[in-house]
Amino acid sequence: MSYIFMKFLERKPEGYDAGLRRISGQDWGAIRARIIAEIKPGEKVLELGCGPGTLAIELDQKGAQVTALDRSRELLIFARGQAMEAGAAIGFRHLDLERLNELEGQWDWVIASLTFSELRPMVRKAVLIRARKLLRERGRILVVDEVVPENFLRKIRYHLVRSFLGLVTYFRTRKSTAPLEGFNQDLAGAGYQVLREEELSSGGLKLWIAQILPEAPLPEPGELKAGWGSGDWLDSFFLWLTSHLLKIPFLPGLYRIGNPGAESPLLTTANYRLTVNLVRKYLKGFNVWLLVNDTRGVNVWCSAGERNFSASEIAITLAASQADRLIQRRELILPKLCLNGVRLGEVKARSGFVARIGPVYAKDLPAYLSAGGELGAGMDRIRFNFQNRLWFGVPFAVFMSLITGVLALALPWLIRKDLPLWFGMTSLLIAATYTWLPTRRHLVKGLVLGAGMALAVALYQFSHQAVGWDLARNSILLIALGLFVTADFSGVTPVSNRTLVEKEFKAIYLTLIGLLLVYFVFPKIVEVFK
Amino acid sequence: MIAINFELCNGCGQCVSVCPHSALALEGNSPRPRLVAPERCMECGACGLNCPEFAITGNFGVACFACMTQEKLGGKSASGGCCGC
């Protein structure tokens, strides 16, 4: 059985241990006993992700001094209750492991059971690095977590069961976990020496005990090619066309571009693959570091809006990649469009690097760097000229026609075959003309666009002798289409705002419903008049 | 729209330098920011987030029709990144 199911169990703390016992095939108690056997009375233990607190209480009963962290307040309330009943004195603390650097103290042990599988790979690395500061000299870390079994048949069974349970779990809890992969490299990279490795629970779980080394090995950042070859053009073109549909991530971390040294500039960006491509495209001939943050495969602006590109995230990537050991110049150049998610002052407080505001567009990086970090005229502003609008509009049109295309294929009796074409065309038209009307209101823009299209089509049909009711009916549908696509395009533009859309929201929907009603009721009215 | 609380504002100008539309400018002898181009403001929240005195508030968030529709239908927050916008 897969441990991804524990995301379910967390919703009912009182059933957590019983549930884990079932998942582990009755092994869970034995696994806790195995962990506790390592700890001597009087030792100071820090537990990362304590859940309902059962292990922490048992450690306390053995005589250890336990500090236990968890990010779930509900689970902590339950854990505190359990500890009170058991008479255990445990220092519980509400802390997300993404902010482990806020913790201070010295412990003999750091223990994490089924915790690392909940963290993103970048956070796993950062936690291991940050735990170094929390461990005394020669302190140890003990990790029990889910791994993919090595045995071939078990591996297949594991993947089948896990993908099914993972889907079920995700639908119910919107959360997921991932088995640890390459954890030995993570440990070695963060400066731990593995003392023991054991398979538990017939290969589905693994236990690591590792000891901190005086110094972690120097990190070896990957290299990125500056400039584009023909492959990059093709890759980027595909990424651009699908940019409204797909989030394609780039492996986050610290990279070298050219041959940077301890005093070279450090740039940072999001890990959407197209974003990374664009940044490196313009850096030919420069020696810089590039910090790629795990923004879940989303571009700078949108991930910052979703709070996935933040000062905390930058600090995690910096810690995980141990940038401070390679780069003496404690300065970080941000893409300006991340500032709705990144608090400048917080970057310094969390990472020790001073954040500087870089240009909005990657293409201005060469001039910015050559000027020694001076923002030239216009580099600090978003533009929305014709070219920019097509840059957003074409992928938007692809997105619109693909969605309606799928609908048309799925419901051929309900949806006209040429609908994707109309949607695509309207999307391109609104992108091209978005700023031409002297109003910001999407209701007006949409109606004007729709009316324009209706007029053009009506003239065409009129010249082909198709007069009458059909013509009027089509016009109504075209106006509705123009309005709907325009409203949708507002989210793509960098010039709309929330207050505006909120104000118009109701009016746009009412108009749309009205237009569609007329469209569908129209034939009936016509019959009455005939 | 954004609102600047001048009792909290210390005139540091951080909001002016983070605005991606140059919609804010410092004015006056003891300089205070003013929204000089409200028609350009897209309520992205950069000024509010980066103000060291927490003096700027506003209706910050995404201006996405599809997101808001989802929000109204399912009660999901728009900052959760519901669509691709």
PDB file of N, CA, C and O in Angstrom, chain A residues 310-336:
ATOM      1  N   SER A 310       8.675  33.874  -4.515  1.00  0.00           N
ATOM      2  CA  SER A 310       8.649  34.733  -3.339  1.00  0.00           C
ATOM      3  C   SER A 310      10.050  34.813  -2.743  1.00  0.00           C
ATOM      4  O   SER A 310      10.952  34.085  -3.153  1.00  0.00           O
ATOM      5  N   ALA A 311      10.199  35.699  -1.772  1.00  0.00           N
ATOM      6  CA  ALA A 311      11.484  35.812  -1.086  1.00  0.00           C
ATOM      7  C   ALA A 311      11.840  34.478  -0.426  1.00  0.00           C
ATOM      8  O   ALA A 311      13.003  34.043  -0.448  1.00  0.00           O
ATOM      9  N   SER A 312      10.832  33.815   0.128  1.00  0.00           N
ATOM     10  CA  SER A 312      11.058  32.526   0.777  1.00  0.00           C
ATOM     11  C   SER A 312      11.555  31.486  -0.236  1.00  0.00           C
ATOM     12  O   SER A 312      12.475  30.716   0.042  1.00  0.00           O
ATOM     13  N   GLU A 313      10.939  31.490  -1.424  1.00  0.00           N
ATOM     14  CA  GLU A 313      11.346  30.533  -2.446  1.00  0.00           C
ATOM     15  C   GLU A 313      12.775  30.804  -2.915  1.00  0.00           C
ATOM     16  O   GLU A 313      13.564  29.883  -3.110  1.00  0.00           O
ATOM     17  N   ILE A 314      13.120  32.073  -3.085  1.00  0.00           N
ATOM     18  CA  ILE A 314      14.480  32.425  -3.492  1.00  0.00           C
ATOM     19  C   ILE A 314      15.469  31.953  -2.432  1.00  0.00           C
ATOM     20  O   ILE A 314      16.524  31.378  -2.747  1.00  0.00           O
ATOM     21  N   ALA A 315      15.116  32.157  -1.152  1.00  0.00           N
ATOM     22  CA  ALA A 315      16.009  31.744  -0.072  1.00  0.00           C
ATOM     23  C   ALA A 315      16.195  30.223  -0.063  1.00  0.00           C
ATOM     24  O   ALA A 315      17.288  29.725   0.209  1.00  0.00           O
ATOM     25  N   ILE A 316      15.122  29.495  -0.393  1.00  0.00           N
ATOM     26  CA  ILE A 316      15.216  28.032  -0.456  1.00  0.00           C
ATOM     27  C   ILE A 316      16.175  27.602  -1.563  1.00  0.00           C
ATOM     28  O   ILE A 316      17.054  26.767  -1.360  1.00  0.00           O
ATOM     29  N   THR A 317      16.015  28.199  -2.741  1.00  0.00           N
ATOM     30  CA  THR A 317      16.876  27.822  -3.860  1.00  0.00           C
ATOM     31  C   THR A 317      18.331  28.187  -3.568  1.00  0.00           C
ATOM     32  O   THR A 317      19.247  27.424  -3.892  1.00  0.00           O
ATOM     33  N   LEU A 318      18.527  29.373  -2.965  1.00  0.00           N
ATOM     34  CA  LEU A 318      19.890  29.784  -2.613  1.00  0.00           C
ATOM     35  C   LEU A 318      20.504  28.806  -1.606  1.00  0.00           C
ATOM     36  O   LEU A 318      21.654  28.391  -1.751  1.00  0.00           O
ATOM     37  N   ALA A 319      19.721  28.414  -0.600  1.00  0.00           N
ATOM     38  CA  ALA A 319      20.230  27.494   0.419  1.00  0.00           C
ATOM     39  C   ALA A 319      20.516  26.134  -0.195  1.00  0.00           C
ATOM     40  O   ALA A 319      21.597  25.565  -0.008  1.00  0.00           O
ATOM     41  N   ALA A 320      19.537  25.614  -0.954  1.00  0.00           N
ATOM     42  CA  ALA A 320      19.678  24.270  -1.526  1.00  0.00           C
ATOM     43  C   ALA A 320      20.883  24.181  -2.445  1.00  0.00           C
ATOM     44  O   ALA A 320      21.562  23.158  -2.494  1.00  0.00           O
ATOM     45  N   SER A 321      21.166  25.260  -3.193  1.00  0.00           N
ATOM     46  CA  SER A 321      22.280  25.211  -4.136  1.00  0.00           C
ATOM     47  C   SER A 321      23.571  25.708  -3.497  1.00  0.00           C
ATOM     48  O   SER A 321      24.608  25.719  -4.144  1.00  0.00           O
ATOM     49  N   GLN A 322      23.519  26.096  -2.239  1.00  0.00           N
ATOM     50  CA  GLN A 322      24.682  26.600  -1.497  1.00  0.00           C
ATOM     51  C   GLN A 322      25.411  27.690  -2.266  1.00  0.00           C
ATOM     52  O   GLN A 322      26.648  27.699  -2.344  1.00  0.00           O
ATOM     53  N   ALA A 323      24.615  28.596  -2.834  1.00  0.00           N
ATOM     54  CA  ALA A 323      25.182  29.665  -3.657  1.00  0.00           C
ATOM     55  C   ALA A 323      26.185  30.500  -2.867  1.00  0.00           C
ATOM     56  O   ALA A 323      27.180  30.995  -3.418  1.00  0.00           O
ATOM     57  N   ASP A 324      25.946  30.649  -1.560  1.00  0.00           N
ATOM     58  CA  ASP A 324      26.818  31.504  -0.745  1.00  0.00           C
ATOM     59  C   ASP A 324      28.241  30.988  -0.690  1.00  0.00           C
ATOM     60  O   ASP A 324      29.166  31.734  -0.368  1.00  0.00           O
ATOM     61  N   ARG A 325      28.450  29.713  -1.037  1.00  0.00           N
ATOM     62  CA  ARG A 325      29.812  29.176  -0.976  1.00  0.00           C
ATOM     63  C   ARG A 325      30.575  29.402  -2.272  1.00  0.00           C
ATOM     64  O   ARG A 325      31.792  29.231  -2.315  1.00  0.00           O
ATOM     65  N   LEU A 326      29.841  29.758  -3.330  1.00  0.00           N
ATOM     66  CA  LEU A 326      30.504  30.001  -4.612  1.00  0.00           C
ATOM     67  C   LEU A 326      30.575  31.483  -4.940  1.00  0.00           C
ATOM     68  O   LEU A 326      31.433  31.926  -5.680  1.00  0.00           O
ATOM     69  N   ILE A 327      29.610  32.233  -4.404  1.00  0.00           N
ATOM     70  CA  ILE A 327      29.470  33.633  -4.797  1.00  0.00           C
ATOM     71  C   ILE A 327      29.756  34.538  -3.604  1.00  0.00           C
ATOM     72  O   ILE A 327      29.054  34.473  -2.601  1.00  0.00           O
ATOM     73  N   GLN A 328      30.781  35.360  -3.725  1.00  0.00           N
ATOM     74  CA  GLN A 328      31.136  36.270  -2.629  1.00  0.00           C
ATOM     75  C   GLN A 328      30.258  37.513  -2.641  1.00  0.00           C
ATOM     76  O   GLN A 328      29.897  38.045  -1.603  1.00  0.00           O
ATOM     77  N   ARG A 329      29.939  37.967  -3.840  1.00  0.00           N
ATOM     78  CA  ARG A 329      29.135  39.177  -3.978  1.00  0.00           C
ATOM     79  C   ARG A 329      27.703  38.861  -3.578  1.00  0.00           C
ATOM     80  O   ARG A 329      26.973  38.204  -4.322  1.00  0.00           O
ATOM     81  N   ARG A 330      27.301  39.343  -2.418  1.00  0.00           N
ATOM     82  CA  ARG A 330      25.984  38.977  -1.869  1.00  0.00           C
ATOM     83  C   ARG A 330      24.887  39.870  -2.463  1.00  0.00           C
ATOM     84  O   ARG A 330      24.284  40.677  -1.769  1.00  0.00           O
ATOM     85  N   GLU A 331      24.675  39.682  -3.769  1.00  0.00           N
ATOM     86  CA  GLU A 331      23.728  40.522  -4.476  1.00  0.00           C
ATOM     87  C   GLU A 331      22.978  39.677  -5.477  1.00  0.00           C
ATOM     88  O   GLU A 331      23.542  38.771  -6.081  1.00  0.00           O
ATOM     89  N   LEU A 332      21.711  39.976  -5.641  1.00  0.00           N
ATOM     90  CA  LEU A 332      20.868  39.147  -6.471  1.00  0.00           C
ATOM     91  C   LEU A 332      20.049  40.065  -7.366  1.00  0.00           C
ATOM     92  O   LEU A 332      19.422  41.007  -6.884  1.00  0.00           O
ATOM     93  N   ILE A 333      20.058  39.813  -8.676  1.00  0.00           N
ATOM     94  CA  ILE A 333      19.298  40.662  -9.589  1.00  0.00           C
ATOM     95  C   ILE A 333      17.970  39.990  -9.928  1.00  0.00           C
ATOM     96  O   ILE A 333      17.945  38.887 -10.463  1.00  0.00           O
ATOM     97  N   LEU A 334      16.888  40.672  -9.594  1.00  0.00           N
ATOM     98  CA  LEU A 334      15.556  40.101  -9.808  1.00  0.00           C
ATOM     99  C   LEU A 334      14.970  40.597 -11.122  1.00  0.00           C
ATOM    100  O   LEU A 334      15.208  41.730 -11.528  1.00  0.00           O
ATOM    101  N   PRO A 335      14.163  39.750 -11.783  1.00  0.00           N
ATOM    102  CA  PRO A 335      13.368  40.276 -12.893  1.00  0.00           C
ATOM    103  C   PRO A 335      12.306  41.183 -12.282  1.00  0.00           C
ATOM    104  O   PRO A 335      11.675  40.811 -11.294  1.00  0.00           O
ATOM    105  N   LYS A 336      12.126  42.368 -12.832  1.00  0.00           N
ATOM    106  CA  LYS A 336      11.246  43.330 -12.162  1.00  0.00           C
ATOM    107  C   LYS A 336       9.825  42.811 -11.970  1.00  0.00           C
ATOM    108  O   LYS A 336       9.160  43.154 -10.998  1.00  0.00           O
TER     109      LYS A 336
END
